[in-house]
Coordinates of C-alpha atoms and ligand atoms in Angstrom, one line a residue:
M204 CA 29.6 -60.7 42.5
T205 CA 28.1 -58.4 39.8
V206 CA 30.6 -57.6 37.0
H207 CA 30.1 -53.8 36.2
T208 CA 30.9 -53.1 32.6
H209 CA 29.4 -50.9 29.9
Q210 CA 27.0 -53.5 29.0
N211 CA 24.9 -53.3 32.0
A212 CA 22.6 -50.3 33.3
M213 CA 25.0 -47.5 35.0
L214 CA 22.5 -45.9 37.2
K215 CA 21.5 -47.2 40.7
D216 CA 18.3 -49.6 40.7
G217 CA 15.2 -47.6 40.9
A218 CA 16.6 -44.5 39.5
F219 CA 13.8 -43.7 37.4
R220 CA 11.1 -45.2 40.0
G221 CA 7.8 -42.9 39.6
R222 CA 9.1 -41.2 36.5
T223 CA 7.6 -41.3 32.9
V224 CA 9.5 -40.8 29.8
A225 CA 8.3 -40.3 26.3
I226 CA 10.5 -41.7 23.3
T227 CA 9.7 -40.8 19.8
G228 CA 10.9 -43.4 17.6
G229 CA 11.1 -45.6 20.6
G230 CA 9.7 -48.8 18.7
T231 CA 13.1 -49.7 17.1
G232 CA 16.5 -49.1 17.1
L233 CA 18.5 -46.7 19.7
G234 CA 14.9 -45.4 20.8
R235 CA 14.2 -49.1 21.9
S236 CA 17.3 -49.7 23.7
M237 CA 16.9 -46.5 25.7
A238 CA 13.4 -47.5 26.6
Q239 CA 14.8 -50.7 27.7
T240 CA 17.4 -49.0 30.0
L241 CA 14.9 -46.6 31.4
L242 CA 12.2 -49.4 32.2
S243 CA 15.0 -51.5 34.0
L244 CA 15.7 -48.7 36.2
G245 CA 12.3 -48.4 37.1
A246 CA 10.6 -45.9 34.8
Q247 CA 7.4 -46.0 33.0
V248 CA 7.8 -45.5 29.2
V249 CA 5.8 -44.0 26.3
I250 CA 7.1 -44.9 22.9
C251 CA 5.8 -43.5 19.7
G252 CA 6.3 -44.0 16.0
R253 CA 4.2 -44.3 12.8
R254 CA 3.7 -48.2 12.7
A255 CA 1.4 -49.6 15.4
E256 CA 2.2 -52.9 14.9
V257 CA 5.8 -52.3 15.5
L258 CA 5.2 -50.4 18.8
D259 CA 2.9 -53.1 19.9
R260 CA 5.4 -55.9 19.3
T261 CA 8.1 -53.9 20.9
A262 CA 6.0 -52.9 23.9
D263 CA 5.4 -56.5 24.5
E264 CA 8.9 -57.4 24.3
L265 CA 9.7 -54.8 26.7
R266 CA 7.3 -55.6 29.2
Q267 CA 8.7 -59.1 29.1
E268 CA 12.3 -58.1 29.2
T269 CA 11.7 -55.8 32.3
G270 CA 8.4 -56.2 33.8
G271 CA 7.9 -52.3 33.3
E272 CA 5.0 -50.4 31.9
V273 CA 4.9 -49.3 28.5
L274 CA 2.4 -47.4 26.5
P275 CA 2.8 -48.0 22.7
Q276 CA 1.1 -44.9 21.2
P277 CA 1.0 -44.3 17.2
C278 CA 1.9 -40.9 16.5
D279 CA 3.5 -39.3 13.3
V280 CA 5.6 -36.4 14.8
R281 CA 5.1 -34.1 11.9
N282 CA 1.3 -34.2 12.7
T283 CA 0.5 -31.9 15.5
D284 CA -2.8 -33.3 16.3
Q285 CA -1.2 -36.7 16.8
V286 CA 1.3 -35.2 19.1
E287 CA -1.2 -33.6 21.1
A288 CA -3.1 -37.0 21.3
L289 CA 0.4 -38.6 22.2
V290 CA 0.6 -36.1 25.0
A291 CA -2.8 -36.5 26.2
A292 CA -2.4 -40.6 25.9
A293 CA 0.6 -40.2 28.3
Y294 CA -0.9 -38.1 31.0
D295 CA -4.2 -40.1 30.8
R296 CA -2.1 -43.4 31.5
F297 CA 0.6 -42.2 34.0
G298 CA -0.8 -39.0 35.3
A299 CA 2.6 -37.3 34.5
V300 CA 5.7 -36.9 32.2
H301 CA 8.9 -36.2 33.3
G302 CA 11.3 -36.6 30.5
L303 CA 11.0 -36.2 26.6
V304 CA 13.8 -37.8 24.4
N305 CA 13.3 -36.7 20.8
N306 CA 14.7 -39.5 19.0
A307 CA 12.4 -40.2 15.9
A308 CA 14.2 -39.4 12.7
G309 CA 14.3 -39.8 8.8
N310 CA 17.4 -39.9 6.7
F311 CA 18.8 -41.5 3.7
I312 CA 22.2 -40.9 1.6
C313 CA 21.7 -38.8 -1.7
P314 CA 23.7 -36.2 -3.7
T315 CA 22.0 -33.3 -2.6
E316 CA 21.5 -32.0 -6.5
R317 CA 19.4 -35.1 -6.8
L318 CA 17.1 -34.4 -4.1
S319 CA 13.5 -33.4 -4.6
Y320 CA 12.1 -30.6 -2.9
R321 CA 9.7 -33.2 -1.2
A322 CA 12.6 -35.1 -0.2
F323 CA 14.4 -32.7 1.5
Q324 CA 11.2 -31.4 3.1
T325 CA 10.2 -34.7 4.4
V326 CA 13.7 -35.2 6.5
V327 CA 13.4 -31.7 7.8
D328 CA 9.6 -32.2 8.7
I329 CA 10.3 -35.5 10.9
V330 CA 13.8 -34.4 12.4
Q331 CA 13.3 -30.8 13.0
G332 CA 9.3 -30.4 12.7
G333 CA 9.1 -33.4 15.1
A334 CA 11.4 -32.4 17.7
V335 CA 9.8 -28.9 17.9
H336 CA 6.3 -30.3 17.8
C337 CA 7.1 -32.8 20.8
T338 CA 9.2 -30.0 22.9
L339 CA 6.3 -27.4 22.3
A340 CA 3.5 -30.0 23.5
F341 CA 5.2 -31.3 26.5
G342 CA 7.0 -28.1 27.4
K343 CA 3.7 -26.0 27.7
R344 CA 2.2 -28.6 29.7
W345 CA 5.3 -28.7 32.1
I346 CA 5.3 -25.0 32.3
A347 CA 1.6 -24.7 33.0
A348 CA 1.8 -27.0 35.8
G349 CA 5.0 -25.3 37.3
L350 CA 6.8 -28.6 37.2
P351 CA 10.2 -29.4 36.1
G352 CA 11.2 -31.7 33.1
A353 CA 14.2 -33.0 31.0
I354 CA 14.4 -32.9 27.3
L355 CA 17.0 -35.1 25.4
N356 CA 17.5 -34.6 21.7
I357 CA 19.3 -37.4 19.8
V358 CA 21.2 -35.4 17.2
T359 CA 24.6 -36.5 15.2
T360 CA 28.0 -35.5 15.2
Y361 CA 27.6 -33.7 11.8
A362 CA 24.8 -31.4 13.4
S363 CA 28.1 -29.5 14.4
S364 CA 30.4 -30.3 11.3
G365 CA 27.7 -30.7 8.5
S366 CA 28.1 -33.4 6.0
G367 CA 27.7 -34.1 2.5
Y368 CA 25.3 -36.7 1.1
V369 CA 22.8 -36.4 4.1
V370 CA 22.2 -32.6 3.8
P371 CA 18.7 -32.6 4.8
S372 CA 19.5 -34.7 7.9
A373 CA 22.3 -32.1 8.7
V374 CA 20.3 -29.4 8.3
A375 CA 17.6 -30.6 10.6
K376 CA 19.9 -31.9 13.4
A377 CA 21.8 -28.4 13.6
G378 CA 18.3 -26.8 13.9
V379 CA 17.8 -29.5 16.9
L380 CA 20.9 -28.4 18.4
A381 CA 20.1 -24.9 18.3
L382 CA 16.8 -25.8 19.6
T383 CA 18.4 -27.5 22.4
R384 CA 20.7 -24.9 23.6
S385 CA 18.1 -22.1 23.1
L386 CA 15.7 -23.6 25.3
A387 CA 18.4 -24.5 27.8
S388 CA 18.9 -20.9 28.4
E389 CA 14.9 -19.7 27.9
W390 CA 13.5 -22.8 29.8
G391 CA 16.1 -22.9 32.6
K392 CA 14.2 -20.8 34.7
Y393 CA 11.3 -23.4 34.7
G394 CA 13.5 -26.1 35.7
I395 CA 13.3 -27.8 32.3
R396 CA 16.7 -29.0 31.4
S397 CA 17.7 -29.4 27.6
N398 CA 20.4 -31.3 26.3
A399 CA 21.6 -33.4 23.3
I400 CA 23.6 -36.6 22.4
A401 CA 25.5 -36.5 19.4
P402 CA 26.1 -40.4 18.4
G403 CA 28.6 -41.5 16.0
P404 CA 27.8 -45.1 14.3
F405 CA 25.7 -47.3 16.2
P406 CA 24.2 -50.4 14.2
T407 CA 20.6 -50.2 13.8
E408 CA 18.4 -51.6 11.0
G409 CA 17.1 -48.2 10.3
A410 CA 20.1 -46.5 10.1
W411 CA 22.3 -49.2 8.2
S412 CA 19.9 -49.9 5.5
R413 CA 19.4 -46.5 4.5
L414 CA 23.3 -45.2 5.2
M415 CA 25.6 -48.0 4.9
P416 CA 24.0 -50.5 2.1
D417 CA 25.9 -53.3 0.9
A418 CA 26.6 -51.8 -2.2
L419 CA 28.8 -49.2 -0.7
R420 CA 30.9 -51.6 1.6
N421 CA 33.7 -51.6 -0.8
L422 CA 34.4 -48.0 -0.1
G423 CA 36.1 -49.3 3.1
D424 CA 35.4 -50.3 6.4
P425 CA 33.7 -47.3 8.5
T426 CA 35.1 -48.5 11.7
A427 CA 38.9 -47.6 10.1
R428 CA 37.9 -43.9 11.1
I429 CA 37.3 -44.4 14.7
P430 CA 40.2 -44.3 16.8
L431 CA 38.7 -47.0 19.3
G432 CA 38.5 -49.2 15.9
R433 CA 34.5 -50.2 16.9
V434 CA 31.1 -49.0 16.5
G435 CA 29.0 -47.9 19.6
E436 CA 27.1 -50.3 21.7
H437 CA 23.5 -49.4 22.3
Q438 CA 24.0 -49.8 26.1
E439 CA 26.7 -47.2 26.2
L440 CA 24.4 -44.7 24.7
A441 CA 21.4 -45.8 26.9
N442 CA 23.6 -45.3 29.7
L443 CA 24.3 -41.6 28.8
A444 CA 20.8 -41.0 28.0
A445 CA 19.5 -42.5 31.3
Y446 CA 22.0 -40.1 33.1
L447 CA 21.0 -36.9 31.2
L448 CA 17.5 -37.7 31.8
S449 CA 18.0 -38.4 35.6
D450 CA 18.4 -36.1 38.6
Y451 CA 22.0 -37.1 38.7
S452 CA 22.7 -34.6 35.8
G453 CA 20.4 -31.9 37.5
Y454 CA 23.3 -29.4 36.8
I455 CA 23.7 -30.1 33.4
N456 CA 21.9 -27.9 30.9
G457 CA 22.4 -26.9 27.3
A458 CA 25.0 -29.7 26.7
C459 CA 25.8 -31.7 23.6
I460 CA 27.7 -34.9 24.4
T461 CA 29.6 -36.8 21.6
I462 CA 29.6 -40.4 21.7
D463 CA 31.6 -41.7 19.0
G464 CA 34.7 -43.3 19.9
G465 CA 36.7 -40.3 18.9
E466 CA 35.4 -40.3 15.1
S467 CA 34.5 -36.8 14.8
V468 CA 37.7 -35.5 16.6
H469 CA 40.0 -38.0 14.4
G470 CA 38.3 -36.5 11.4
A471 CA 39.1 -33.1 12.4
G472 CA 42.8 -33.3 13.2
Q473 CA 44.9 -32.2 10.5
F474 CA 48.0 -34.9 10.7
N475 CA 45.8 -37.7 11.9
Y476 CA 46.5 -39.4 8.5
L477 CA 49.8 -40.2 9.8
D478 CA 48.2 -43.3 11.6
A479 CA 49.0 -44.8 8.2
V480 CA 52.7 -44.7 9.0
S481 CA 54.1 -47.9 10.2
P482 CA 56.6 -48.1 13.1
E483 CA 59.4 -48.7 10.5
Q484 CA 58.7 -45.8 8.7
W485 CA 58.6 -43.4 11.8
D486 CA 62.3 -45.2 12.4
E487 CA 63.2 -43.8 9.1
L488 CA 61.7 -40.7 9.4
Q489 CA 63.0 -39.7 12.9
A490 CA 66.4 -41.0 11.7
I491 CA 66.4 -38.1 9.3
M492 CA 64.3 -35.4 11.0
K493 CA 64.9 -35.7 14.5
P494 CA 67.8 -33.1 15.6
K495 CA 70.9 -35.1 16.9
K496 CA 72.1 -34.3 20.4
A497 CA 75.6 -32.9 20.3
E498 CA 78.3 -35.3 21.4
A499 CA 79.6 -34.8 25.0
P500 CA 83.2 -33.3 24.6
Ligands
LIG294 C1 16.4 -40.1 -2.7 C2 14.3 -40.1 -1.6 C3 15.0 -41.5 -0.9 C4 16.5 -41.8 -1.3 C5 13.1 -41.2 -0.3 N1 13.3 -40.1 -1.2 N2 14.1 -42.2 0.0 N3 15.2 -39.5 -2.3 N4 17.0 -40.9 -1.9 N5 17.0 -42.8 -0.8 C6 12.3 -39.1 -1.4 C7 11.1 -39.9 -1.9 O1 11.3 -40.0 -3.3 C8 10.2 -38.5 -2.0 O2 10.2 -37.7 -2.5 C9 10.5 -38.1 -0.6 O3 11.5 -38.6 -0.3 C10 9.4 -38.7 0.6 O4 9.5 -40.0 0.7 P1 8.3 -40.9 1.3 O5 8.8 -42.4 1.0 O6 7.2 -40.5 0.6 O7 8.6 -40.6 2.8 P2 8.0 -41.3 4.0 O8 7.2 -42.4 4.0 O9 7.7 -40.3 4.9 O10 9.5 -42.0 4.6 C11 10.5 -41.0 5.0 C12 11.8 -41.3 5.1 C13 12.1 -42.9 5.0 C14 12.7 -40.7 5.6 C15 12.0 -41.4 3.4 O11 13.5 -43.3 4.7 C16 11.6 -43.2 6.8 O12 10.7 -43.4 7.0 N6 12.8 -43.1 7.6 C17 12.5 -43.3 8.9 C18 13.6 -44.2 9.6 C19 15.3 -43.6 9.3 O13 15.3 -42.9 8.3 N7 15.9 -44.3 10.2 C20 17.3 -43.7 9.8 C21 17.8 -42.7 11.0 S1 19.7 -42.5 11.1 P3 9.3 -37.3 -4.0 O14 9.5 -36.0 -4.4 O15 9.8 -38.4 -5.0 O16 7.8 -37.6 -3.7 C22 20.0 -41.1 11.1 C23 21.6 -40.7 11.5 C24 22.7 -41.8 11.3 O17 19.4 -40.3 11.1 C25 23.7 -41.4 11.3 C26 24.7 -42.6 11.1 C27 26.3 -42.3 11.7
LIG295 P1 15.7 -46.1 13.5 O1 15.6 -47.6 14.2 O2 15.3 -46.0 12.1 O3 14.8 -45.1 14.4 C1 14.2 -44.1 14.0 C2 12.7 -44.4 14.5 O4 11.8 -43.0 14.3 C3 11.9 -45.2 14.1 O5 11.3 -45.9 15.4 C4 10.8 -44.5 13.3 O6 9.5 -45.7 13.5 C5 10.5 -43.3 14.0 N1 9.8 -42.6 13.0 C6 10.5 -42.0 11.7 N2 9.6 -41.0 11.3 C7 8.9 -40.8 12.3 C8 7.7 -39.9 12.3 N3 7.3 -38.9 11.3 N4 6.9 -39.9 13.3 C9 7.2 -40.7 14.4 N5 8.1 -41.6 14.3 C10 9.0 -41.5 13.4 O7 17.0 -45.4 13.7 P2 18.3 -45.3 14.7 O8 19.3 -45.4 14.3 O9 17.6 -46.1 16.0 O10 17.9 -43.5 14.9 C11 17.5 -43.2 16.3 C12 18.3 -41.6 16.3 O11 19.6 -41.8 16.5 C13 18.0 -41.0 15.2 O12 17.6 -39.6 15.8 C14 19.1 -40.9 14.7 O13 19.4 -39.5 13.6 C15 20.1 -40.8 15.7 N6 21.5 -41.3 15.4 C16 21.5 -42.6 15.1 C17 23.0 -42.9 14.6 C18 23.3 -44.6 14.1 O14 24.3 -44.7 14.0 N7 22.3 -45.4 14.3 C19 24.0 -42.0 14.6 C20 23.6 -40.7 14.9 C21 22.4 -40.5 15.3 P3 8.4 -45.6 12.3 O15 8.9 -45.9 10.9 O16 7.7 -46.7 13.0 O17 7.6 -44.2 12.6

C-alpha cells in the first residue's frame, strides 16, 4: 500500500502529460525540485540558468530519475535576446509551452549603505528584470496564439513585509508580486493565470551559502522563529507549485501563497514573544493575574 505523505508528489499520475513547463533557475535548488516533481507527473520541462554545465548535469540526472524529457537551455534572464532564444528553443523542441515558473534569483546579505549601485542593480535585474522578460516573452506567444497559460512567480515572504539586509531582493520581489497581481487582472481575459509562492526557509546551496553563512550561525537557530520548528522540505514546495501550475487550480488567479511553517505570521504577532514563558511561569502569572471566581455563598 502506498503511504501518502508530503514527501510524495501530490497530484494524480499523469497530471501534466502533454504539458510543457519552463523553469528559470531550474538547474539547482528549488527550481530543480519543481522540475523533478513536474517530470514525475508527466510534464516535459525546460530548465534555464547561466551555467551550461550545471544545466546539462541536472538534465541528465532528472532524465534518469524520472524518465521524462528535459531541455537544458543556457540563458541569462537579464538578456532579452537570450530570453527570446529560450522561448524559441522551447517551442522548437516541444511545440508548445503551457507554464512558466519565474524562479531564477540573485541575492546576498549586506547592510544597504555598503551596497554599490551595481550590486543593487544586479539583484534587481536578475529577479525583477528576469521575471518581466520571461513573462513578456512567453505571455506574448500565448496571447498571439489565443492559448491559455499559467505563470508562477517564486517570491519571498519579505516581498510583502520588506526586510533589512536583503533590500535589493526585497525591492525586486515586491515588484514581482505586483507583476503577479497586475497580470492576474489584465491577462485573465486571455486565460493566463498568474500566481506566486512566498517560501520561508528551504535549504539550498545557493541560498544558504549567501544568506546563512557559518560565520553567522552563533546569532541563533533560524528555526526558533518558525512555529513548526523546522525548515521546509523541497517536496512540500514542489507539490504546491505543481498544483498552482495545473488545471486543478484553474480558478486560482492573483494569489500569493505563503509556505513558511508560520514564520511570517509569528514574526508579526505582537505577543508571540511569550513563547519564552515556561509553564511554571504561566502558573505564577495566572495566580496573580487571573480573576478569582467569587465563592458560592
Ligand atoms: C556586497 C556584493 C556581494 C555581497 C556581490 N556583490 N556579492 N556586494 N555583498 N555579498 C556586488 C559585486 O561587488 C558587484 O558590484 C555586484 O554585486 C555584481 O556582482 P557580480 O559578482 O559581478 O554579479 P554576478 O556574477 O551577476 O552574480 C550575481 C550575484 C550572485 C547575485 C552577485 O550571488 C549570484 O550569481 N547569485 C545567484 C544565485 C543566488 O543568489 N541564489 C540565492 C537565492 S535565495 P561592484 O560594484 O563591486 O561591481 C533568495 C531568497 C532567500 O533569493 C530567502 C531565504 C529565506
Ligand atoms: P538557487 O539554487 O541559488 O537558485 C537560483 C537559480 O537562479 C540558480 O539555478 C541560478 O543558476 C539561477 N540564476 C541566477 N541568476 C540568473 C540569471 N541571471 N539568469 C538565469 N538564471 C539565473 O537558490 P534557491 O534557494 O533554489 O532559490 C530559488 C528561488 O526560491 C528564488 O527565486 C529564491 O528567491 C526563492 N526563495 C528561496 C528560499 C530558500 O530558502 N531557498 C526562500 C525564499 C525564496 P545560474 O547560477 O547557473 O545562473
